[in-house]
């Protein structure tokens, strides 16, 4: 790894992280993106905006979230200490709210009365509907028809919050198609609409902005580690769908060269089977949804259908900053299968009394793998990105249980 | 002078408005794609826009989305598209062909390889919906090989940027008539006229207007102030489901002839 890299210097003015990122969008969106970039770059330095955001994160989201030493789990695994950054304790149950609170404030400052969002697991949709309700903004959420079926509870939550949920039936009817449809809405309604993208993907400035709003996770965790443990963790891990909770945890540690960083992608039924969503581990550089990044596609460039038990990881691309971190060797990305995630889910439930989201269960599985190979005084810090209430139906169905 | 430039020069010399039909390559029928292209020319097309099917057509409405899905399901990719262009060129060396699509198709094919194969097949230009001027450095090998990059301008394009686009335009500049996706129906000619007049006064290249043109009346309304009109979704919709060459030619003729007539009567 090249130690001279200052990871805070990315992205550049064009939104590029090395070869990745950028703004690969239709001409119609260049102006609204420029307007958004200009507004956001101003707001991120604006003390009044920062104060309002901090206030909301504290009083509405419930930050800071604790780091929690999972003693029984660690003992059971028999290796290093496993610590969880408890994003599952946030209002609405996942890290996604960090981003939507931030973007909603940007929307408000920009005077946009209408919010649109795409969602996979429904967590980002719920988090968007939540902030829209709070600010009195109209909210439309695009969601793949397949995901609507497997995340019914979140669909209903969004409706209770006053959002309109639009089923997307094109393509593979999952997250990527929901993103396409949200982009189509945005290009049609550019003047009054603010598009809250739910992960560190999309065109510039989204990968930067969503990372900034989630970077609170790593900033808090780093300070908490120093305060409570007197040192940094040996290794960080997080699940990677689009990559927002992962970059959120990783970012504050990128310049700490001694902290190892491992992202866990969805290996589905196993990477060798082709039924997976491991864009970094098994994909190649390409262009999707407005940025250059690693994508899963065939030799014709057609984006391939992905598979994961968790809707939130079922995405054939990944945030460009992760592509960059992989290429420069700062982070490693590995696959966790559906079965491994399920096993970790149950273990965490029984050892610690925590039902993790299926997405987060991938990170838990990876944390267990890492801890097992490490000495007892080592520390693995894992982002527990969300809670599993939304997944109980999926889990019951998979295990043949009638709820 | 490129084939596209020659064609627009000829249109100008005869005071005609260009007719640019768009079809999704491989739809309605891969076997009859070359026949379809010839039928377009026979019915009055001045230039053909051939859509390269992509799995995630972010800027397209349902009609072209579905056409792309049908073509992809039949295995259509860039190799097939290039082969059809080459076959078309055996009989027609005059009608310019512009491939329209999304960057990932070219990125994965490889820029240098694509440039060489596309020129060899007889492709003249490339319109990549998701590759704005700022990102077109990657297209260098294509331009070096003689392919023209067709740029888009939109109602949202700010004045400074419009000046830049006008200065960089080659082949023709494609003005998107409204903020939206392909296939949407609204067209307000008044707003477009003023904007296009302004662009034509500054652009190095002719200006084609697309989005929202679906019949003779809308084509004629645009013909008053544009160098060419592009018609996509309405044609793709009309062709959907046709299974043999004869049926395809009949539908093409029925659809394009009134439009050609309206443009020429202008
Ligand atoms: C709890 C949870 N974790 C992780 C993810 C994956 O997204 P990202 O990779 O952007 O964090 C999701 C997405 O819905 C989620 O709900």
mmCIF file with all atom_site columns, C-alpha atoms in Angstrom, chain B residues 12-142:
data_model
loop_
_atom_site.group_PDB
_atom_site.id
_atom_site.type_symbol
_atom_site.label_atom_id
_atom_site.label_alt_id
_atom_site.label_comp_id
_atom_site.label_asym_id
_atom_site.label_entity_id
_atom_site.label_seq_id
_atom_site.pdbx_PDB_ins_code
_atom_site.Cartn_x
_atom_site.Cartn_y
_atom_site.Cartn_z
_atom_site.occupancy
_atom_site.B_iso_or_equiv
_atom_site.pdbx_formal_charge
_atom_site.auth_seq_id
_atom_site.auth_comp_id
_atom_site.auth_asym_id
_atom_site.auth_atom_id
_atom_site.pdbx_PDB_model_num
ATOM 1   C CA . UNK B 1 12  ? -29.114 22.212  -46.541 1.00 0.00 ? 12  UNK B CA 1
ATOM 2   C CA . UNK B 1 13  ? -28.471 22.580  -50.250 1.00 0.00 ? 13  UNK B CA 1
ATOM 3   C CA . UNK B 1 14  ? -31.939 21.263  -51.020 1.00 0.00 ? 14  UNK B CA 1
ATOM 4   C CA . UNK B 1 15  ? -33.629 23.123  -48.128 1.00 0.00 ? 15  UNK B CA 1
ATOM 5   C CA . UNK B 1 16  ? -34.941 19.946  -46.587 1.00 0.00 ? 16  UNK B CA 1
ATOM 6   C CA . UNK B 1 17  ? -35.337 18.986  -42.958 1.00 0.00 ? 17  UNK B CA 1
ATOM 7   C CA . UNK B 1 18  ? -33.580 15.762  -42.091 1.00 0.00 ? 18  UNK B CA 1
ATOM 8   C CA . UNK B 1 19  ? -35.557 12.763  -40.890 1.00 0.00 ? 19  UNK B CA 1
ATOM 9   C CA . UNK B 1 20  ? -33.760 10.615  -38.328 1.00 0.00 ? 20  UNK B CA 1
ATOM 10  C CA . UNK B 1 21  ? -35.621 7.510   -37.216 1.00 0.00 ? 21  UNK B CA 1
ATOM 11  C CA . UNK B 1 22  ? -34.424 5.650   -34.140 1.00 0.00 ? 22  UNK B CA 1
ATOM 12  C CA . UNK B 1 23  ? -34.880 1.918   -33.801 1.00 0.00 ? 23  UNK B CA 1
ATOM 13  C CA . UNK B 1 24  ? -33.625 -0.427  -31.117 1.00 0.00 ? 24  UNK B CA 1
ATOM 14  C CA . UNK B 1 25  ? -31.185 -2.813  -32.736 1.00 0.00 ? 25  UNK B CA 1
ATOM 15  C CA . UNK B 1 26  ? -32.611 -6.322  -32.754 1.00 0.00 ? 26  UNK B CA 1
ATOM 16  C CA . UNK B 1 27  ? -36.227 -5.276  -32.283 1.00 0.00 ? 27  UNK B CA 1
ATOM 17  C CA . UNK B 1 28  ? -38.693 -6.378  -33.452 1.00 0.00 ? 28  UNK B CA 1
ATOM 18  C CA . UNK B 1 29  ? -36.627 -9.085  -35.122 1.00 0.00 ? 29  UNK B CA 1
ATOM 19  C CA . UNK B 1 30  ? -32.883 -9.728  -35.181 1.00 0.00 ? 30  UNK B CA 1
ATOM 20  C CA . UNK B 1 31  ? -33.148 -11.702 -38.439 1.00 0.00 ? 31  UNK B CA 1
ATOM 21  C CA . UNK B 1 32  ? -34.721 -8.767  -40.249 1.00 0.00 ? 32  UNK B CA 1
ATOM 22  C CA . UNK B 1 33  ? -32.635 -5.968  -38.834 1.00 0.00 ? 33  UNK B CA 1
ATOM 23  C CA . UNK B 1 34  ? -30.794 -5.180  -42.057 1.00 0.00 ? 34  UNK B CA 1
ATOM 24  C CA . UNK B 1 35  ? -34.047 -5.262  -44.001 1.00 0.00 ? 35  UNK B CA 1
ATOM 25  C CA . UNK B 1 36  ? -35.515 -2.851  -41.453 1.00 0.00 ? 36  UNK B CA 1
ATOM 26  C CA . UNK B 1 37  ? -32.622 -0.444  -41.938 1.00 0.00 ? 37  UNK B CA 1
ATOM 27  C CA . UNK B 1 38  ? -33.094 -0.467  -45.710 1.00 0.00 ? 38  UNK B CA 1
ATOM 28  C CA . UNK B 1 39  ? -36.829 -0.003  -45.253 1.00 0.00 ? 39  UNK B CA 1
ATOM 29  C CA . UNK B 1 40  ? -36.155 3.099   -43.165 1.00 0.00 ? 40  UNK B CA 1
ATOM 30  C CA . UNK B 1 41  ? -34.067 4.576   -45.968 1.00 0.00 ? 41  UNK B CA 1
ATOM 31  C CA . UNK B 1 42  ? -36.656 3.636   -48.599 1.00 0.00 ? 42  UNK B CA 1
ATOM 32  C CA . UNK B 1 43  ? -39.306 5.443   -46.549 1.00 0.00 ? 43  UNK B CA 1
ATOM 33  C CA . UNK B 1 44  ? -37.261 8.626   -46.407 1.00 0.00 ? 44  UNK B CA 1
ATOM 34  C CA . UNK B 1 45  ? -34.759 8.361   -43.563 1.00 0.00 ? 45  UNK B CA 1
ATOM 35  C CA . UNK B 1 46  ? -31.746 10.634  -43.981 1.00 0.00 ? 46  UNK B CA 1
ATOM 36  C CA . UNK B 1 47  ? -29.755 9.148   -41.142 1.00 0.00 ? 47  UNK B CA 1
ATOM 37  C CA . UNK B 1 48  ? -30.366 6.108   -38.957 1.00 0.00 ? 48  UNK B CA 1
ATOM 38  C CA . UNK B 1 49  ? -30.022 6.021   -35.207 1.00 0.00 ? 49  UNK B CA 1
ATOM 39  C CA . UNK B 1 50  ? -29.500 2.509   -34.018 1.00 0.00 ? 50  UNK B CA 1
ATOM 40  C CA . UNK B 1 51  ? -30.086 1.896   -30.326 1.00 0.00 ? 51  UNK B CA 1
ATOM 41  C CA . UNK B 1 52  ? -27.638 -0.504  -28.708 1.00 0.00 ? 52  UNK B CA 1
ATOM 42  C CA . UNK B 1 53  ? -29.739 -2.436  -26.196 1.00 0.00 ? 53  UNK B CA 1
ATOM 43  C CA . UNK B 1 54  ? -28.631 -1.941  -22.600 1.00 0.00 ? 54  UNK B CA 1
ATOM 44  C CA . UNK B 1 55  ? -29.981 -3.585  -19.473 1.00 0.00 ? 55  UNK B CA 1
ATOM 45  C CA . UNK B 1 56  ? -30.287 -0.331  -17.521 1.00 0.00 ? 56  UNK B CA 1
ATOM 46  C CA . UNK B 1 57  ? -31.485 2.389   -19.896 1.00 0.00 ? 57  UNK B CA 1
ATOM 47  C CA . UNK B 1 58  ? -31.765 5.182   -17.330 1.00 0.00 ? 58  UNK B CA 1
ATOM 48  C CA . UNK B 1 59  ? -32.851 7.838   -19.837 1.00 0.00 ? 59  UNK B CA 1
ATOM 49  C CA . UNK B 1 60  ? -35.461 5.766   -21.636 1.00 0.00 ? 60  UNK B CA 1
ATOM 50  C CA . UNK B 1 61  ? -39.179 5.397   -21.122 1.00 0.00 ? 61  UNK B CA 1
ATOM 51  C CA . UNK B 1 62  ? -41.099 2.112   -21.125 1.00 0.00 ? 62  UNK B CA 1
ATOM 52  C CA . UNK B 1 63  ? -41.311 1.695   -24.924 1.00 0.00 ? 63  UNK B CA 1
ATOM 53  C CA . UNK B 1 64  ? -37.566 1.668   -25.502 1.00 0.00 ? 64  UNK B CA 1
ATOM 54  C CA . UNK B 1 65  ? -36.938 -0.156  -22.210 1.00 0.00 ? 65  UNK B CA 1
ATOM 55  C CA . UNK B 1 66  ? -39.134 -2.996  -23.383 1.00 0.00 ? 66  UNK B CA 1
ATOM 56  C CA . UNK B 1 67  ? -37.626 -3.030  -26.858 1.00 0.00 ? 67  UNK B CA 1
ATOM 57  C CA . UNK B 1 68  ? -34.173 -3.305  -25.256 1.00 0.00 ? 68  UNK B CA 1
ATOM 58  C CA . UNK B 1 69  ? -35.340 -6.096  -22.976 1.00 0.00 ? 69  UNK B CA 1
ATOM 59  C CA . UNK B 1 70  ? -36.741 -8.018  -25.954 1.00 0.00 ? 70  UNK B CA 1
ATOM 60  C CA . UNK B 1 71  ? -33.524 -7.593  -27.930 1.00 0.00 ? 71  UNK B CA 1
ATOM 61  C CA . UNK B 1 72  ? -31.317 -8.582  -25.003 1.00 0.00 ? 72  UNK B CA 1
ATOM 62  C CA . UNK B 1 73  ? -33.450 -11.659 -24.422 1.00 0.00 ? 73  UNK B CA 1
ATOM 63  C CA . UNK B 1 74  ? -32.663 -12.636 -28.030 1.00 0.00 ? 74  UNK B CA 1
ATOM 64  C CA . UNK B 1 75  ? -28.952 -12.281 -27.324 1.00 0.00 ? 75  UNK B CA 1
ATOM 65  C CA . UNK B 1 76  ? -28.368 -8.959  -29.084 1.00 0.00 ? 76  UNK B CA 1
ATOM 66  C CA . UNK B 1 77  ? -25.159 -7.162  -28.141 1.00 0.00 ? 77  UNK B CA 1
ATOM 67  C CA . UNK B 1 78  ? -22.609 -4.881  -29.772 1.00 0.00 ? 78  UNK B CA 1
ATOM 68  C CA . UNK B 1 79  ? -21.167 -7.664  -31.938 1.00 0.00 ? 79  UNK B CA 1
ATOM 69  C CA . UNK B 1 80  ? -24.547 -8.254  -33.573 1.00 0.00 ? 80  UNK B CA 1
ATOM 70  C CA . UNK B 1 81  ? -25.180 -4.539  -33.992 1.00 0.00 ? 81  UNK B CA 1
ATOM 71  C CA . UNK B 1 82  ? -21.846 -4.027  -35.729 1.00 0.00 ? 82  UNK B CA 1
ATOM 72  C CA . UNK B 1 83  ? -22.449 -7.023  -37.971 1.00 0.00 ? 83  UNK B CA 1
ATOM 73  C CA . UNK B 1 84  ? -25.810 -5.558  -39.079 1.00 0.00 ? 84  UNK B CA 1
ATOM 74  C CA . UNK B 1 85  ? -24.197 -2.221  -39.874 1.00 0.00 ? 85  UNK B CA 1
ATOM 75  C CA . UNK B 1 86  ? -21.548 -3.984  -41.955 1.00 0.00 ? 86  UNK B CA 1
ATOM 76  C CA . UNK B 1 87  ? -24.239 -5.940  -43.819 1.00 0.00 ? 87  UNK B CA 1
ATOM 77  C CA . UNK B 1 88  ? -26.266 -2.762  -44.410 1.00 0.00 ? 88  UNK B CA 1
ATOM 78  C CA . UNK B 1 89  ? -23.183 -1.054  -45.825 1.00 0.00 ? 89  UNK B CA 1
ATOM 79  C CA . UNK B 1 90  ? -22.900 -3.682  -48.579 1.00 0.00 ? 90  UNK B CA 1
ATOM 80  C CA . UNK B 1 91  ? -25.874 -2.028  -50.265 1.00 0.00 ? 91  UNK B CA 1
ATOM 81  C CA . UNK B 1 92  ? -25.925 1.463   -48.784 1.00 0.00 ? 92  UNK B CA 1
ATOM 82  C CA . UNK B 1 93  ? -22.750 3.483   -48.472 1.00 0.00 ? 93  UNK B CA 1
ATOM 83  C CA . UNK B 1 94  ? -24.438 6.883   -48.193 1.00 0.00 ? 94  UNK B CA 1
ATOM 84  C CA . UNK B 1 95  ? -26.827 6.823   -45.253 1.00 0.00 ? 95  UNK B CA 1
ATOM 85  C CA . UNK B 1 96  ? -25.035 7.792   -42.042 1.00 0.00 ? 96  UNK B CA 1
ATOM 86  C CA . UNK B 1 97  ? -25.461 5.541   -39.042 1.00 0.00 ? 97  UNK B CA 1
ATOM 87  C CA . UNK B 1 98  ? -25.212 6.713   -35.467 1.00 0.00 ? 98  UNK B CA 1
ATOM 88  C CA . UNK B 1 99  ? -25.196 4.215   -32.632 1.00 0.00 ? 99  UNK B CA 1
ATOM 89  C CA . UNK B 1 100 ? -27.072 5.397   -29.602 1.00 0.00 ? 100 UNK B CA 1
ATOM 90  C CA . UNK B 1 101 ? -26.706 3.811   -26.219 1.00 0.00 ? 101 UNK B CA 1
ATOM 91  C CA . UNK B 1 102 ? -24.984 3.771   -22.884 1.00 0.00 ? 102 UNK B CA 1
ATOM 92  C CA . UNK B 1 103 ? -21.320 3.900   -22.068 1.00 0.00 ? 103 UNK B CA 1
ATOM 93  C CA . UNK B 1 104 ? -20.989 0.537   -20.365 1.00 0.00 ? 104 UNK B CA 1
ATOM 94  C CA . UNK B 1 105 ? -21.548 -1.302  -23.653 1.00 0.00 ? 105 UNK B CA 1
ATOM 95  C CA . UNK B 1 106 ? -18.483 0.387   -25.153 1.00 0.00 ? 106 UNK B CA 1
ATOM 96  C CA . UNK B 1 107 ? -16.455 0.373   -21.941 1.00 0.00 ? 107 UNK B CA 1
ATOM 97  C CA . UNK B 1 108 ? -16.772 -3.400  -21.595 1.00 0.00 ? 108 UNK B CA 1
ATOM 98  C CA . UNK B 1 109 ? -16.166 -4.014  -25.311 1.00 0.00 ? 109 UNK B CA 1
ATOM 99  C CA . UNK B 1 110 ? -12.992 -1.935  -24.996 1.00 0.00 ? 110 UNK B CA 1
ATOM 100 C CA . UNK B 1 111 ? -12.589 1.558   -26.451 1.00 0.00 ? 111 UNK B CA 1
ATOM 101 C CA . UNK B 1 112 ? -9.783  0.813   -28.901 1.00 0.00 ? 112 UNK B CA 1
ATOM 102 C CA . UNK B 1 113 ? -11.355 -2.414  -30.084 1.00 0.00 ? 113 UNK B CA 1
ATOM 103 C CA . UNK B 1 114 ? -14.732 -0.782  -30.493 1.00 0.00 ? 114 UNK B CA 1
ATOM 104 C CA . UNK B 1 115 ? -13.262 2.143   -32.449 1.00 0.00 ? 115 UNK B CA 1
ATOM 105 C CA . UNK B 1 116 ? -11.593 -0.159  -34.913 1.00 0.00 ? 116 UNK B CA 1
ATOM 106 C CA . UNK B 1 117 ? -14.554 -2.497  -35.365 1.00 0.00 ? 117 UNK B CA 1
ATOM 107 C CA . UNK B 1 118 ? -17.134 0.280   -35.607 1.00 0.00 ? 118 UNK B CA 1
ATOM 108 C CA . UNK B 1 119 ? -15.231 2.151   -38.303 1.00 0.00 ? 119 UNK B CA 1
ATOM 109 C CA . UNK B 1 120 ? -14.666 -1.059  -40.182 1.00 0.00 ? 120 UNK B CA 1
ATOM 110 C CA . UNK B 1 121 ? -18.390 -1.863  -40.016 1.00 0.00 ? 121 UNK B CA 1
ATOM 111 C CA . UNK B 1 122 ? -19.305 1.582   -41.345 1.00 0.00 ? 122 UNK B CA 1
ATOM 112 C CA . UNK B 1 123 ? -20.584 3.333   -38.228 1.00 0.00 ? 123 UNK B CA 1
ATOM 113 C CA . UNK B 1 124 ? -20.307 7.118   -38.449 1.00 0.00 ? 124 UNK B CA 1
ATOM 114 C CA . UNK B 1 125 ? -21.101 8.436   -35.023 1.00 0.00 ? 125 UNK B CA 1
ATOM 115 C CA . UNK B 1 126 ? -21.888 7.580   -31.491 1.00 0.00 ? 126 UNK B CA 1
ATOM 116 C CA . UNK B 1 127 ? -24.358 9.120   -29.116 1.00 0.00 ? 127 UNK B CA 1
ATOM 117 C CA . UNK B 1 128 ? -23.760 7.961   -25.582 1.00 0.00 ? 128 UNK B CA 1
ATOM 118 C CA . UNK B 1 129 ? -26.581 9.109   -23.382 1.00 0.00 ? 129 UNK B CA 1
ATOM 119 C CA . UNK B 1 130 ? -24.633 8.852   -20.138 1.00 0.00 ? 130 UNK B CA 1
ATOM 120 C CA . UNK B 1 131 ? -21.330 10.244  -21.336 1.00 0.00 ? 131 UNK B CA 1
ATOM 121 C CA . UNK B 1 132 ? -21.411 14.036  -21.110 1.00 0.00 ? 132 UNK B CA 1
ATOM 122 C CA . UNK B 1 133 ? -18.638 16.197  -22.481 1.00 0.00 ? 133 UNK B CA 1
ATOM 123 C CA . UNK B 1 134 ? -16.855 16.215  -19.107 1.00 0.00 ? 134 UNK B CA 1
ATOM 124 C CA . UNK B 1 135 ? -16.388 12.459  -19.204 1.00 0.00 ? 135 UNK B CA 1
ATOM 125 C CA . UNK B 1 136 ? -15.621 12.010  -22.879 1.00 0.00 ? 136 UNK B CA 1
ATOM 126 C CA . UNK B 1 137 ? -11.848 11.786  -22.553 1.00 0.00 ? 137 UNK B CA 1
ATOM 127 C CA . UNK B 1 138 ? -12.292 8.007   -22.629 1.00 0.00 ? 138 UNK B CA 1
ATOM 128 C CA . UNK B 1 139 ? -13.725 8.313   -26.135 1.00 0.00 ? 139 UNK B CA 1
ATOM 129 C CA . UNK B 1 140 ? -10.436 9.571   -27.540 1.00 0.00 ? 140 UNK B CA 1
ATOM 130 C CA . UNK B 1 141 ? -9.691  6.349   -29.474 1.00 0.00 ? 141 UNK B CA 1
ATOM 131 C CA . UNK B 1 142 ? -13.116 6.604   -31.098 1.00 0.00 ? 142 UNK B CA 1
#
